[in-house]
PDB file of C-alpha atoms in Angstrom:
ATOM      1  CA  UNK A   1      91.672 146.198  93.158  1.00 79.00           C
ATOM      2  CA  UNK A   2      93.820 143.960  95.614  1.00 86.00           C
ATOM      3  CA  UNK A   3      95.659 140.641  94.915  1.00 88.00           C
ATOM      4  CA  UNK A   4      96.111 138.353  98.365  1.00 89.00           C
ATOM      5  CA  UNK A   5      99.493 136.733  98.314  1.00 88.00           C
ATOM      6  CA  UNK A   6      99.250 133.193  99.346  1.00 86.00           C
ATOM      7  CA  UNK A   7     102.068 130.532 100.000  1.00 86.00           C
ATOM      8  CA  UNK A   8     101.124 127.189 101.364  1.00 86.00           C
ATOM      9  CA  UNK A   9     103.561 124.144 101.556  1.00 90.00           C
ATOM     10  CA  UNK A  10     106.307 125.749  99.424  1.00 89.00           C
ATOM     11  CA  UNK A  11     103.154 126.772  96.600  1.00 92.00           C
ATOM     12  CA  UNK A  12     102.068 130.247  95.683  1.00 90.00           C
ATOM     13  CA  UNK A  13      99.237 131.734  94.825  1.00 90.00           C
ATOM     14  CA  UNK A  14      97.651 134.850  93.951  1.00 92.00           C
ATOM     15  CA  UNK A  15      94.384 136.205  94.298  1.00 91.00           C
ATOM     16  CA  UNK A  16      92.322 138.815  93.223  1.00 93.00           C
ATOM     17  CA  UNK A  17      90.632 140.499  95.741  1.00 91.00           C
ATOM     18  CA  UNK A  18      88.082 143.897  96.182  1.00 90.00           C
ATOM     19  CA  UNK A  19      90.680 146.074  98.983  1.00 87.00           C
ATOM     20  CA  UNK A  20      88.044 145.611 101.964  1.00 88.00           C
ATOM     21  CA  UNK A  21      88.186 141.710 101.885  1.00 90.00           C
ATOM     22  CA  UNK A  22      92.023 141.682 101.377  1.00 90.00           C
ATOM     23  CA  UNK A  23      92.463 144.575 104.185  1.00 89.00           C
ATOM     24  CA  UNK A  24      89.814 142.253 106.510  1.00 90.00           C
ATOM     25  CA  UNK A  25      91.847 138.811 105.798  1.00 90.00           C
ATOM     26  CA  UNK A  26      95.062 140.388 106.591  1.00 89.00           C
ATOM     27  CA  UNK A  27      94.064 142.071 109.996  1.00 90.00           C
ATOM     28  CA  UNK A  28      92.622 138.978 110.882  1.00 90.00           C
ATOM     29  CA  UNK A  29      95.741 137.026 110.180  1.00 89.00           C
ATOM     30  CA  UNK A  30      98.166 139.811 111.103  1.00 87.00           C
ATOM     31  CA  UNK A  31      99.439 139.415 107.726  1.00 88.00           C
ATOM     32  CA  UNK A  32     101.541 143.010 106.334  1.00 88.00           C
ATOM     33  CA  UNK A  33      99.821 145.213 103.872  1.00 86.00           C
ATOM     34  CA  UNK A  34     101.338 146.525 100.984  1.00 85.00           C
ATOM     35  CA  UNK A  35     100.204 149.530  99.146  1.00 83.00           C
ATOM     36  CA  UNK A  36     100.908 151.244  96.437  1.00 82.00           C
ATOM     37  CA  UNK A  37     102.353 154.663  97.063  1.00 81.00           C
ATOM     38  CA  UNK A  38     100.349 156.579  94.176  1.00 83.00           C
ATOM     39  CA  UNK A  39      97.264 154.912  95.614  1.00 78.00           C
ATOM     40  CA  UNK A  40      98.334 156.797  99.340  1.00 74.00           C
ATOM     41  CA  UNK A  41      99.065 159.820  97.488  1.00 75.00           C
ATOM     42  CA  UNK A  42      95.632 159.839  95.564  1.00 76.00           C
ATOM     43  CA  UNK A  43      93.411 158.374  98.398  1.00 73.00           C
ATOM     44  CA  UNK A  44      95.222 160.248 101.398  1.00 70.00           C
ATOM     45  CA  UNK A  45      93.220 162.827 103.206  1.00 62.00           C
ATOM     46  CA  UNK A  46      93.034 164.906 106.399  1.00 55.00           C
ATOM     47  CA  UNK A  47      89.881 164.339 108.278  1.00 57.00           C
ATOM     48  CA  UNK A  48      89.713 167.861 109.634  1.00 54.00           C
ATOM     49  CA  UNK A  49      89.841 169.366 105.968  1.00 50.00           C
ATOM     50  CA  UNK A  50      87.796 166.825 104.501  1.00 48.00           C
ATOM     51  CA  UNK A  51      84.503 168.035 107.231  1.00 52.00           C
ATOM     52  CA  UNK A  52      84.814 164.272 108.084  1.00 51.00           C
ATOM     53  CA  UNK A  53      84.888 163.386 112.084  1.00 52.00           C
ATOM     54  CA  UNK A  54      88.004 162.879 113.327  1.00 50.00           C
ATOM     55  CA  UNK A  55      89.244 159.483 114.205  1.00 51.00           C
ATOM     56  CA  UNK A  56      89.037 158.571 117.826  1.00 51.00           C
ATOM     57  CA  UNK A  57      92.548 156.979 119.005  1.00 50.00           C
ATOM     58  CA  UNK A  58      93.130 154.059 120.824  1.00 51.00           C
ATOM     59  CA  UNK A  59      93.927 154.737 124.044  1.00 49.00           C
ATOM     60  CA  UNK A  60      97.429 153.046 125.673  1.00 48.00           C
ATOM     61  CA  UNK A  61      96.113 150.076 127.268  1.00 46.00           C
ATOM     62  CA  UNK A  62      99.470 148.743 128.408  1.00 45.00           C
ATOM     63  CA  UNK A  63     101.640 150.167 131.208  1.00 44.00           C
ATOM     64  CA  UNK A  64     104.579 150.537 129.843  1.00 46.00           C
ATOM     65  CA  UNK A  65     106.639 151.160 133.584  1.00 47.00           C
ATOM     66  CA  UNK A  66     105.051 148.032 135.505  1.00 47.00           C
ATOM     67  CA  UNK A  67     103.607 144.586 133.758  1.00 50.00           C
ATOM     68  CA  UNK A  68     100.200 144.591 134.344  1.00 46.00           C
ATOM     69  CA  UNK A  69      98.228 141.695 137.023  1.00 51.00           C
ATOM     70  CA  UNK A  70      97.863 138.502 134.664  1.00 55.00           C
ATOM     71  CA  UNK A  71      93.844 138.971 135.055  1.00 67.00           C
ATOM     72  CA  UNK A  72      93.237 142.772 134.452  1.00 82.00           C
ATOM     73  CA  UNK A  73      96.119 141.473 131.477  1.00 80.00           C
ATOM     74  CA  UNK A  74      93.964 139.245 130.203  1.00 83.00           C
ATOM     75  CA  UNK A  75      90.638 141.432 130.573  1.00 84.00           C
ATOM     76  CA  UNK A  76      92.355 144.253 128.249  1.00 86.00           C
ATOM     77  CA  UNK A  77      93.013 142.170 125.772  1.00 86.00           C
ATOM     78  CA  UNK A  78      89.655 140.540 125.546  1.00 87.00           C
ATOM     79  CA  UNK A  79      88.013 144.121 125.557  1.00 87.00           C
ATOM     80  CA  UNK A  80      90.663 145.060 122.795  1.00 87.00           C
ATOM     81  CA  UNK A  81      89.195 141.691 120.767  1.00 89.00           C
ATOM     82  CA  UNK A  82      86.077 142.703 121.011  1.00 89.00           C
ATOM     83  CA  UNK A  83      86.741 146.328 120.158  1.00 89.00           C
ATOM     84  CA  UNK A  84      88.729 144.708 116.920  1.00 88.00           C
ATOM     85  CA  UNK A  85      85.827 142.333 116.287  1.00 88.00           C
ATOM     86  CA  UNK A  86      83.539 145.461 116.146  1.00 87.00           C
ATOM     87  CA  UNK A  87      86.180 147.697 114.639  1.00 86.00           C
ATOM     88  CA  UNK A  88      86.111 144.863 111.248  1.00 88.00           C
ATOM     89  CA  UNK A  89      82.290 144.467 111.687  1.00 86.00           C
ATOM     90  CA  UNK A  90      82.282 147.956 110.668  1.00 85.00           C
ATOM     91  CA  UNK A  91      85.324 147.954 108.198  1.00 85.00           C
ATOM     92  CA  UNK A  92      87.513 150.504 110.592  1.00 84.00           C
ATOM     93  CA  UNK A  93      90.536 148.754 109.298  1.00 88.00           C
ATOM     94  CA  UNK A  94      92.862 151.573 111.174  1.00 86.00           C
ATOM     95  CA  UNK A  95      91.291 151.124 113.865  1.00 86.00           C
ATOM     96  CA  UNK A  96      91.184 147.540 113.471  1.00 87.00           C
ATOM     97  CA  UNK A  97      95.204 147.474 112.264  1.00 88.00           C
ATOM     98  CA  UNK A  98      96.276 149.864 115.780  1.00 86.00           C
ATOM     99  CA  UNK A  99      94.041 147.226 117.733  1.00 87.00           C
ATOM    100  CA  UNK A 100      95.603 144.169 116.670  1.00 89.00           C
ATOM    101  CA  UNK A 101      99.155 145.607 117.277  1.00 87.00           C
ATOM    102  CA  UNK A 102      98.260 146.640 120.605  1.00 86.00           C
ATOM    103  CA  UNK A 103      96.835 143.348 121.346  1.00 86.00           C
ATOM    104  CA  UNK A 104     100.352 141.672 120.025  1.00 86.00           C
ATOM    105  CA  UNK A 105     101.963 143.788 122.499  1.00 86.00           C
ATOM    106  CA  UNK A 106      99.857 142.796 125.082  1.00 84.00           C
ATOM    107  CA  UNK A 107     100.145 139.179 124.358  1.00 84.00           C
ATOM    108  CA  UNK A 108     104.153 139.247 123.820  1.00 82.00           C
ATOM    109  CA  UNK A 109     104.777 140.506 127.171  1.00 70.00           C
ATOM    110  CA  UNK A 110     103.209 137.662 128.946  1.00 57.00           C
TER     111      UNK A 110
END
């Protein structure tokens, strides 16, 4: 189970949630996620020694030595919107968590 933490003019509230909807709301509001660290312990894995694929990466979008042209800026962070829009269509919410950071990167170096 998951409880969503809300606080809204100075009230708060909590929620009971299943994981995947609280894990989906957060990533879309770049909230933090806490977790228990017996649930990590019980529910970690290794892909590899599990026979399950292994996760694909995110590749560095940003150039990290020169700022990028304000246009081919602003394209990589549409494709990386679209590739987090797909990424929570299909509840990838690594994937969608390493998107949205990049994207914040992106966006803060404007």
């Amino acid at each position: 189970y998951a409880v969503v933490s809300a606080e809204s003019a100075g009230v708060s509230n909590e929620i009971d949630s299943r994981p995947s909807d609280a894990i989906a709301l957060a990533v879309r509001v770049n909230a933090p996620i806490y977790v228990n660290e017996k649930v990590l312990d019980e529910a970690a894995f290794t892909p590899e020694a599990d026979g399950a694929p292994e996760t694909t990466e995110i590749e560095d979008e940003s150039n990290a030595t020169e700022p990028a042209e304000p246009k081919t800026k602003e394209r990589k962070i549409e494709r990386l919107h679209d590739r987090l829009k797909k990424a929570l269509e299909e509840e990838a919410y690594e994937q969608a968590a390493r998107l949205r950071d990049e994207i914040k990167k992106l966006s803060s170096n404007n």
